[in-house]
Coordinates of C-alpha atoms (C1' of nucleotides) in Angstrom, one line a residue:
Chain J
M1 CA 0.0 0.0 0.0
A2 CA 2.8 2.3 0.9
D3 CA 4.4 2.2 -2.6
G4 CA 1.4 3.7 -4.3
V5 CA 1.6 7.1 -6.1
E6 CA -0.6 10.1 -5.3
V7 CA -2.5 11.4 -8.3
R8 CA -1.1 14.9 -8.0
H9 CA 2.4 13.4 -8.7
L10 CA 1.5 11.4 -11.7
G11 CA 3.3 13.8 -14.0
Q12 CA 6.5 12.6 -12.5
H13 CA 5.8 9.0 -13.6
V14 CA 5.0 9.3 -17.3
D15 CA 5.4 5.9 -19.1
Q16 CA 5.9 4.1 -15.8
V17 CA 3.4 1.6 -14.3
V18 CA 2.1 2.9 -11.0
E19 CA -0.5 1.9 -8.5
I20 CA -3.1 4.3 -7.2
T21 CA -5.9 4.0 -4.7
G22 CA -9.1 6.0 -4.5
W23 CA -12.8 6.4 -5.2
V24 CA -14.7 6.1 -8.5
Q25 CA -16.0 9.5 -9.4
T26 CA -17.6 8.6 -12.7
T27 CA -17.6 5.8 -15.3
R28 CA -18.3 5.9 -19.0
S29 CA -18.6 2.8 -21.0
H30 CA -18.5 2.4 -24.8
G31 CA -18.8 -1.3 -25.3
K32 CA -15.2 -2.1 -25.9
I33 CA -13.5 0.8 -24.2
G34 CA -14.3 2.3 -20.9
F35 CA -13.3 5.3 -18.8
V36 CA -13.2 5.6 -15.0
V37 CA -12.3 8.8 -13.2
V38 CA -10.7 8.0 -9.9
R39 CA -10.3 10.6 -7.1
D40 CA -7.6 9.8 -4.6
G41 CA -7.9 12.9 -2.4
T42 CA -5.0 14.7 -4.0
G43 CA -6.5 14.9 -7.5
A44 CA -8.5 12.9 -10.0
V45 CA -7.3 10.9 -13.0
Q46 CA -9.0 9.3 -15.9
C47 CA -8.2 5.6 -16.2
V48 CA -8.8 3.8 -19.5
V49 CA -9.8 0.1 -19.9
A50 CA -9.7 -1.4 -23.4
K51 CA -11.5 -4.7 -23.8
K52 CA -9.0 -5.9 -26.3
E53 CA -6.0 -5.2 -24.1
A54 CA -7.3 -5.9 -20.6
S55 CA -7.9 -9.3 -19.1
E56 CA -11.4 -10.6 -19.0
E57 CA -11.3 -10.2 -15.2
V58 CA -10.4 -6.5 -15.3
W59 CA -13.0 -5.9 -18.0
Q60 CA -15.7 -7.5 -15.9
T61 CA -14.7 -5.6 -12.7
F62 CA -14.8 -2.4 -14.7
A63 CA -18.2 -3.1 -16.0
D64 CA -19.6 -3.5 -12.4
L65 CA -18.1 -0.3 -11.0
T66 CA -20.5 2.2 -9.5
Q67 CA -19.9 5.7 -8.2
E68 CA -17.7 5.9 -5.1
T69 CA -16.5 2.3 -5.2
T70 CA -13.1 2.2 -3.6
V71 CA -10.5 0.8 -6.0
R72 CA -6.9 0.0 -6.3
I73 CA -5.6 0.4 -9.9
S74 CA -2.3 -0.3 -11.6
G75 CA -1.6 1.2 -14.9
Q76 CA 0.8 2.9 -17.2
V77 CA 0.8 6.7 -17.0
R78 CA 0.4 8.4 -20.3
A79 CA 0.3 12.1 -21.3
D80 CA -2.9 12.6 -23.3
H81 CA -4.5 15.9 -24.1
R82 CA -7.9 14.3 -24.2
A83 CA -7.7 13.5 -20.5
P84 CA -8.8 16.0 -17.8
G85 CA -5.6 17.0 -16.1
G86 CA -3.4 16.0 -19.1
H87 CA -2.5 12.5 -17.9
E88 CA -4.3 9.3 -17.9
L89 CA -3.7 5.7 -16.8
T90 CA -3.9 2.7 -19.1
V91 CA -5.3 0.1 -16.6
T92 CA -3.4 -3.2 -16.2
A93 CA -4.9 -4.2 -12.9
L94 CA -8.1 -3.2 -11.2
D95 CA -9.3 -4.4 -7.7
V96 CA -12.3 -3.3 -5.8
V97 CA -11.2 -2.6 -2.2
F98 CA -14.7 -1.9 -1.0
A99 CA -17.9 -1.8 -3.0
S100 CA -20.3 1.2 -2.8
V101 CA -23.3 -0.9 -1.8
D102 CA -26.0 1.6 -2.6
E103 CA -26.5 4.3 -5.2
F104 CA -24.4 7.2 -4.2
P105 CA -26.8 10.0 -3.3
I106 CA -24.8 12.9 -4.7
Q107 CA -24.8 12.8 -8.5
P108 CA -22.9 15.0 -10.9
K109 CA -25.8 17.3 -11.3
E110 CA -27.7 20.1 -9.5
H111 CA -29.0 19.3 -6.0
G112 CA -31.0 21.3 -3.5
V113 CA -29.4 22.8 -0.4
E114 CA -31.4 20.8 2.2
F115 CA -30.5 17.5 0.5
L116 CA -26.8 18.4 0.2
L117 CA -26.7 19.4 3.9
D118 CA -28.4 16.2 5.0
N119 CA -25.6 14.4 3.0
R120 CA -22.8 16.8 4.1
H121 CA -20.6 13.8 5.0
L122 CA -20.8 12.7 1.4
W123 CA -21.0 16.2 -0.2
L124 CA -17.5 16.9 1.1
R125 CA -16.2 14.7 -1.7
S126 CA -17.4 17.1 -4.4
S127 CA -14.8 19.2 -6.1
Q128 CA -16.1 22.6 -5.1
Q129 CA -16.6 21.6 -1.5
R130 CA -13.1 20.2 -1.5
A131 CA -11.7 23.4 -3.0
G132 CA -13.5 25.6 -0.5
L133 CA -12.2 23.6 2.5
R134 CA -8.7 23.5 1.0
V135 CA -8.7 27.4 0.9
R136 CA -9.9 27.4 4.5
D137 CA -6.9 25.2 5.4
E138 CA -4.6 27.6 3.7
V139 CA -6.1 30.5 5.4
E140 CA -5.8 28.8 8.8
M141 CA -2.1 28.0 8.2
A142 CA -1.6 31.6 7.1
I143 CA -3.3 32.9 10.3
H144 CA -0.8 31.0 12.4
Q145 CA 2.2 31.9 10.2
F146 CA 1.3 35.6 10.3
F147 CA 1.2 35.8 14.1
Y148 CA 4.1 33.4 14.6
D149 CA 6.3 35.6 12.3
R150 CA 5.4 38.6 14.5
D151 CA 6.2 37.0 17.8
F152 CA 2.6 36.6 19.0
V153 CA 2.0 33.8 21.5
R154 CA -1.0 31.6 20.9
I155 CA -3.2 31.2 23.9
D156 CA -5.9 28.5 23.9
T157 CA -8.8 29.9 25.8
P158 CA -11.6 27.9 27.5
I159 CA -14.7 26.8 25.7
L160 CA -16.6 26.2 29.0
S161 CA -17.0 29.2 31.2
G162 CA -19.2 30.9 33.7
A163 CA -21.5 33.7 32.5
I164 CA -19.0 36.0 30.8
G165 CA -18.9 37.5 27.3
E166 CA -20.8 40.1 25.5
S167 CA -24.4 39.6 26.0
A168 CA -26.1 36.9 28.0
G169 CA -29.1 36.1 25.8
T170 CA -27.0 34.4 23.1
L171 CA -25.1 31.8 25.2
F172 CA -25.5 28.1 24.9
E173 CA -26.1 26.7 28.4
T174 CA -24.9 23.3 29.6
D175 CA -24.7 21.5 32.9
Y176 CA -21.4 21.6 34.8
F177 CA -21.5 19.2 37.7
G178 CA -24.7 20.7 38.9
D179 CA -23.8 24.3 38.0
K180 CA -24.5 26.2 34.9
A181 CA -21.8 26.6 32.4
Y182 CA -21.8 28.3 29.0
L183 CA -20.1 27.7 25.7
A184 CA -17.6 30.4 24.9
Q185 CA -18.8 33.2 22.6
T186 CA -15.4 34.9 22.6
G187 CA -11.9 34.3 24.0
Q188 CA -11.3 38.0 24.2
L189 CA -11.4 38.6 27.9
Y190 CA -9.0 35.7 28.4
V191 CA -6.5 37.0 25.9
E192 CA -6.6 40.4 27.5
A193 CA -5.3 38.7 30.7
A194 CA -2.6 36.9 28.6
A195 CA -1.5 40.1 26.9
A196 CA -0.2 41.3 30.3
A197 CA 2.0 38.1 30.3
F198 CA 3.1 38.0 26.7
R199 CA 2.4 41.5 25.3
K200 CA 1.2 40.1 21.9
V201 CA -1.2 37.1 22.0
Y202 CA -4.0 35.5 20.0
C203 CA -6.5 32.8 20.4
F204 CA -8.0 30.6 17.7
G205 CA -10.9 28.3 18.1
P206 CA -14.6 27.6 17.9
T207 CA -17.0 30.0 19.3
F208 CA -20.7 29.5 20.0
R209 CA -23.6 31.9 19.6
A210 CA -27.2 30.9 20.4
E211 CA -28.5 33.6 18.1
K212 CA -31.6 32.6 16.1
S213 CA -30.1 33.9 13.0
K214 CA -31.1 32.5 9.6
T215 CA -28.9 34.3 7.2
R216 CA -26.1 33.3 4.9
R217 CA -23.6 35.1 7.2
H218 CA -24.4 33.2 10.4
L219 CA -23.5 29.9 12.0
T220 CA -24.2 28.9 15.7
E221 CA -20.7 27.4 15.8
F222 CA -17.9 29.2 14.0
W223 CA -14.2 29.7 14.2
M224 CA -12.7 33.0 15.2
V225 CA -9.1 34.3 15.6
E226 CA -8.7 37.0 18.2
P227 CA -5.4 38.8 18.6
E228 CA -4.8 41.2 21.6
V229 CA -1.9 43.6 21.8
A230 CA -0.7 45.5 24.8
F231 CA 0.2 49.1 24.3
A232 CA -1.7 49.2 21.0
D233 CA -4.3 51.9 20.4
S234 CA -7.2 51.8 18.0
D235 CA -5.1 53.1 15.1
D236 CA -2.4 50.5 15.7
N237 CA -5.2 48.0 15.8
M238 CA -6.6 48.9 12.4
R239 CA -3.1 48.9 10.9
L240 CA -2.6 45.3 12.2
Q241 CA -6.0 44.3 10.8
E242 CA -5.3 45.6 7.3
E243 CA -1.9 44.0 7.2
F244 CA -3.4 40.7 8.5
V245 CA -6.3 40.5 6.1
S246 CA -4.1 41.5 3.2
Y247 CA -1.7 38.7 4.1
L248 CA -4.5 36.1 4.3
V249 CA -6.0 37.1 1.0
Q250 CA -2.7 37.2 -0.9
R251 CA -1.6 33.9 0.5
A252 CA -4.8 32.3 -0.8
V253 CA -4.4 34.0 -4.2
E254 CA -0.8 32.8 -4.5
R255 CA -1.2 29.3 -3.2
C256 CA -4.8 28.3 -4.0
A257 CA -5.0 29.3 -7.7
D258 CA -6.3 25.9 -8.7
E259 CA -9.0 25.9 -6.0
L260 CA -10.1 29.4 -6.8
A261 CA -10.4 28.4 -10.5
I262 CA -12.6 25.4 -9.5
L263 CA -14.7 27.8 -7.5
E264 CA -14.9 30.1 -10.4
R265 CA -13.6 32.9 -8.2
D266 CA -12.1 35.8 -10.2
S267 CA -9.0 36.5 -8.2
K268 CA -8.7 39.9 -9.8
A269 CA -11.3 41.0 -7.3
L270 CA -8.7 40.1 -4.6
E271 CA -5.6 41.6 -6.0
N272 CA -6.4 45.1 -4.7
V273 CA -6.6 43.8 -1.1
K274 CA -3.5 45.6 0.1
P275 CA -3.0 48.2 2.8
P276 CA -4.1 50.8 3.4
F277 CA -7.8 50.1 3.7
P278 CA -10.2 53.1 3.6
R279 CA -11.4 54.4 6.9
V280 CA -14.8 55.9 7.5
S281 CA -16.0 57.1 10.8
Y282 CA -19.4 56.0 11.9
T283 CA -20.6 59.6 11.9
E284 CA -19.3 60.1 8.3
A285 CA -21.0 56.9 7.4
I286 CA -24.4 58.1 8.7
A287 CA -24.1 61.3 6.7
F288 CA -23.2 59.3 3.6
L289 CA -26.2 56.9 4.1
Q290 CA -28.6 59.7 4.8
E291 CA -27.4 61.4 1.6
K292 CA -28.1 58.2 -0.3
G293 CA -31.6 58.1 1.2
H294 CA -31.3 55.4 3.8
D295 CA -33.7 55.7 6.7
I296 CA -31.1 55.8 9.5
Q297 CA -30.4 58.2 12.4
W298 CA -27.2 58.8 14.3
G299 CA -27.1 56.4 17.2
S300 CA -28.5 53.2 15.7
D301 CA -26.3 50.4 14.5
L302 CA -25.7 49.9 10.8
G303 CA -27.9 47.2 9.1
A304 CA -26.8 44.9 6.4
P305 CA -28.1 47.0 3.5
D306 CA -26.3 50.0 5.1
E307 CA -23.0 48.1 5.3
V308 CA -23.3 47.0 1.6
A309 CA -23.9 50.6 0.5
I310 CA -20.7 51.6 2.2
S311 CA -18.5 48.7 1.1
D312 CA -19.8 49.1 -2.5
Q313 CA -17.8 52.4 -2.6
Y314 CA -14.5 50.6 -2.4
D315 CA -12.4 47.9 -4.1
R316 CA -11.1 46.5 -0.9
P317 CA -12.3 46.0 2.7
V318 CA -13.3 49.2 4.5
F319 CA -13.1 50.2 8.2
V320 CA -16.0 51.8 9.8
H321 CA -14.8 53.1 13.2
D322 CA -15.9 54.8 16.4
Y323 CA -19.5 53.7 16.8
P324 CA -22.0 55.1 19.4
K325 CA -21.4 53.7 22.8
A326 CA -24.9 52.4 23.1
A327 CA -24.5 50.2 20.0
K328 CA -21.4 48.4 21.2
A329 CA -20.0 46.2 24.0
F330 CA -19.3 47.3 27.5
Y331 CA -15.5 46.8 27.4
M332 CA -14.8 49.2 24.6
K333 CA -12.9 52.4 25.5
E334 CA -14.6 55.8 25.3
N335 CA -13.4 58.0 22.6
P336 CA -11.7 61.1 24.2
D337 CA -12.5 63.2 21.1
D338 CA -16.2 62.4 21.1
P339 CA -17.5 60.7 24.3
R340 CA -20.7 59.7 22.6
T341 CA -18.6 57.1 20.8
V342 CA -16.1 54.3 21.6
L343 CA -12.8 53.5 20.0
C344 CA -13.7 50.6 17.9
N345 CA -14.0 49.4 14.3
D346 CA -15.7 46.9 12.1
L347 CA -14.1 45.8 8.9
L348 CA -16.5 45.3 6.0
A349 CA -15.6 43.0 3.2
P350 CA -16.6 44.0 -0.4
E351 CA -19.3 42.3 -2.5
G352 CA -21.8 42.2 0.3
Y353 CA -19.8 39.8 2.5
G354 CA -20.3 42.2 5.4
E355 CA -18.5 42.3 8.7
I356 CA -15.5 40.0 8.8
I357 CA -13.8 41.8 11.8
G358 CA -15.0 43.5 14.9
G359 CA -12.3 45.2 17.0
S360 CA -11.7 47.8 19.6
Q361 CA -9.4 49.5 22.0
R362 CA -10.4 48.2 25.5
E363 CA -11.4 50.2 28.5
D364 CA -8.3 50.2 30.7
D365 CA -9.7 52.4 33.5
H366 CA -11.0 50.3 36.4
D367 CA -13.7 52.6 37.6
R368 CA -15.1 53.4 34.1
L369 CA -15.2 49.7 33.3
L370 CA -16.9 48.9 36.6
A371 CA -19.5 51.6 35.8
R372 CA -20.2 50.1 32.4
I373 CA -20.6 46.6 33.9
R374 CA -23.1 48.1 36.3
D375 CA -24.9 50.1 33.6
E376 CA -25.4 47.0 31.5
D377 CA -26.6 45.0 34.6
L378 CA -23.9 42.3 34.1
P379 CA -23.1 40.0 37.0
E380 CA -20.2 41.9 38.8
E381 CA -18.8 38.8 40.6
A382 CA -18.2 37.0 37.3
Y383 CA -16.1 39.9 36.1
A384 CA -14.0 40.3 39.2
W385 CA -10.9 38.7 37.6
Y386 CA -11.4 40.9 34.5
L387 CA -11.5 44.0 36.7
D388 CA -8.3 42.7 38.4
L389 CA -6.5 43.3 35.1
R390 CA -7.3 47.0 35.6
K391 CA -6.2 46.9 39.3
Y392 CA -2.7 45.4 38.9
G393 CA -0.9 47.4 36.3
S394 CA -3.5 48.3 33.8
F395 CA -2.3 49.0 30.3
P396 CA -3.7 50.3 27.1
H397 CA -4.5 47.5 24.7
S398 CA -6.5 46.7 21.7
G399 CA -7.6 43.6 19.7
F400 CA -10.1 42.2 17.3
G401 CA -11.9 39.1 16.2
L402 CA -11.9 37.8 12.6
G403 CA -14.5 35.3 11.5
V404 CA -12.8 32.5 9.6
E405 CA -15.9 31.3 7.7
R406 CA -16.9 34.8 6.6
T407 CA -13.3 35.6 5.5
V408 CA -13.0 32.3 3.5
A409 CA -16.5 32.9 2.0
Y410 CA -15.3 36.3 0.8
I411 CA -12.0 34.9 -0.6
T412 CA -13.6 32.0 -2.4
G413 CA -16.6 34.0 -3.5
R414 CA -19.1 31.4 -2.1
R415 CA -22.4 32.9 -1.3
H416 CA -23.2 31.1 2.0
I417 CA -20.6 30.7 4.8
R418 CA -22.0 27.2 5.7
E419 CA -20.0 25.7 2.8
L420 CA -16.7 26.9 4.3
I421 CA -16.9 24.7 7.4
A422 CA -16.9 20.9 7.2
F423 CA -20.0 20.3 9.3
P424 CA -22.0 23.5 9.8
R425 CA -24.0 24.1 12.9
M426 CA -27.1 26.2 12.3
I427 CA -30.3 27.0 14.2
N428 CA -32.0 24.0 12.6
R429 CA -29.1 21.7 11.8
L430 CA -27.1 19.5 14.2
Y431 CA -26.8 16.5 11.7
P432 CA -24.6 15.1 10.4
Chain F
rU1 C1' -39.5 36.5 15.7
rG2 C1' -41.4 39.4 11.1
rG3 C1' -41.9 39.6 5.5
rG4 C1' -41.7 36.8 0.9
rG5 C1' -41.4 31.9 -1.4
rU6 C1' -41.6 26.6 -1.6
rG7 C1' -43.0 21.2 -0.7
rU8 C1' -44.9 15.9 -6.8
rA9 C1' -40.3 9.2 -8.1
rG10 C1' -33.7 8.2 -4.8
rC11 C1' -32.2 13.4 -7.0
rU12 C1' -33.6 18.0 -10.2
rC13 C1' -38.1 19.5 -11.9
rA14 C1' -42.9 19.5 -15.3
rA15 C1' -48.3 18.6 -15.1
rC16 C1' -52.9 24.6 -19.2
rU17 C1' -59.0 26.8 -16.6
rG18 C1' -59.9 21.6 -11.2
rG19 C1' -60.4 16.4 -15.6
rC20 C1' -55.9 9.3 -16.9
rA21 C1' -49.2 11.6 -12.2
rG22 C1' -44.8 12.8 -16.4
rA23 C1' -39.6 13.9 -18.1
rG24 C1' -34.2 14.0 -17.3
rC25 C1' -30.5 12.1 -14.2
rG26 C1' -29.2 7.9 -11.1
rC27 C1' -30.3 2.4 -10.8
rC28 C1' -31.2 -2.6 -13.7
rC29 C1' -31.0 -5.0 -18.9
rG30 C1' -29.1 -4.5 -24.0
rG31 C1' -25.9 -1.7 -27.9
rC32 C1' -21.6 1.2 -29.1
rU33 C1' -13.2 1.6 -29.2
rG34 C1' -11.9 8.2 -27.1
rU35 C1' -15.8 9.6 -23.7
rU36 C1' -15.5 14.5 -20.8
rA37 C1' -22.4 15.6 -16.3
rA38 C1' -21.1 10.5 -23.4
rC39 C1' -24.9 8.7 -26.5
rC40 C1' -29.0 5.1 -28.3
rG41 C1' -33.1 1.3 -27.0
rG42 C1' -35.9 -1.1 -23.0
rG43 C1' -37.3 -1.7 -17.6
rA44 C1' -38.2 -1.0 -12.4
rG45 C1' -39.4 3.1 -9.3
rG46 C1' -45.4 7.4 -6.5
rU47 C1' -49.7 7.6 0.5
rU48 C1' -48.2 14.6 -4.8
rG49 C1' -45.2 17.2 3.3
rC50 C1' -49.4 16.0 7.3
rA51 C1' -54.7 16.6 8.9
rG52 C1' -59.4 18.3 7.5
rG53 C1' -62.8 20.8 3.9
rU54 C1' -65.3 22.3 -1.0
rU55 C1' -66.4 19.4 -5.6
rC56 C1' -69.2 14.5 -10.0
rA57 C1' -63.8 15.0 -9.8
rA58 C1' -58.2 18.1 -6.0
rG59 C1' -51.0 17.7 -7.2
rC60 C1' -53.9 22.3 -8.4
rC61 C1' -59.1 25.7 -4.6
rC62 C1' -60.0 26.7 1.1
rU63 C1' -58.5 26.1 6.6
rG64 C1' -54.9 24.5 10.1
rC65 C1' -50.2 22.3 11.1
rC66 C1' -45.1 20.9 9.8
rG67 C1' -40.4 21.2 7.0
rC68 C1' -37.2 23.9 4.0
rC69 C1' -35.2 28.4 1.2
rC70 C1' -34.4 33.7 0.7
rC71 C1' -34.5 38.6 3.1
rA72 C1' -34.5 41.4 7.8
rG73 C1' -33.0 41.6 13.1
rC74 C1' -28.8 39.8 16.3
rC75 C1' -23.3 39.4 15.1
rA76 C1' -17.8 37.4 13.3

RNA sequence: UGGGGUGUAGCUCAACUGGCAGAGCGCCCGGCUGUUAACCGGGAGGUUGCAGGUUCAAGCCCUGCCGCCCCAGCCA
């Protein structure tokens, strides 16, 4: 088994006889010549069986193949322009490793979304799904590389916690030895603590929101990367974000050209994604939207159509910064130049992908933070340790959270973020 | 939660004004030596989401319920 060849390396074995293992993607039979396309996880190759040249046994095995049968094939590698991928295999031996005992549900044709999600465990084998998840893998590797290269320390934050986070109504509750525990909806508060230990830190992991959202931009379980930097202000924070997002996008463009082609993503739309990104204050954004006829007043949060109208003005992601205090979380630092607002930013991706980052400078003053916790009626005891960070050598610091699925959806041009996670969790989907 | 849409064969969809429930793909059988979601001929495959109602007659009309999709809100 170990001496087999991966399909992606077939070009190095032209005219040699090699063995491959994989799954039957399609078969086409013509009476005395047959074609079987085999996918091995690294690529797909067309294998040719000619009745005149193959043994009776090989011919009969070929005739019985069905979609997704697991096979082991030996054959001679030939360069042939008629074959997808440029190479094909002239079959000399063909063995069924495991039969595909029923009709494979997912056929090479259109299917409905519900059916595909019910069969997500099988849908993963499709070329566009494979391509999307490959880009995700590249982006995740790029995330770690970016921060490792800049001396950030990765901190793995807890998934189970007491009541702590942004707003209580959207937490998944679970039993914890007779007490209530909640699934994390952010690692931010914990990386704030770690920032005083390592200066530059980030966490990366799943996060859970019990929001009853039913949009193409929401999952109940999604992955988020959250850097936190000591002695960084809001402007430093936005500079880090534009450098970070540009790095992720360019990494995918450079290293996932094949995948983006399979996804029919025009990478020209991504080539402009380089610093600096445009910056629009919330107050400027409201003026712009009112001029465009949107029904919106200073003080209310931006809705999805508002965000689209703003991001449509630019060829790369755009920052909207310094939102009204009331529209944002309790831990954000008040803007000294305009106390109605806090030092924060969203990063809006182009083409209607919406908010891929939310970030802010954190409130570093103990008494102001305590006042905000009381204003919002949050359980003070649960935040005692968080307030401690402002008692023992407080420090200016900023950070942000980037949603992995939204970012990869934007990069790949997929409409719905549920395709960019292997097993999406949504309000009405816990299977498979 | 609100607005809009939708539910028919394993899958994707048709079925005129209420009048015999159909096609393509997949599957099975047969044919074909260069196919690219091959093609040609034949076959099997149905509680039209569920429960009521109107009617000589309901996939189609009415009422209720359920599922799903899209949009909005919430957010990354």
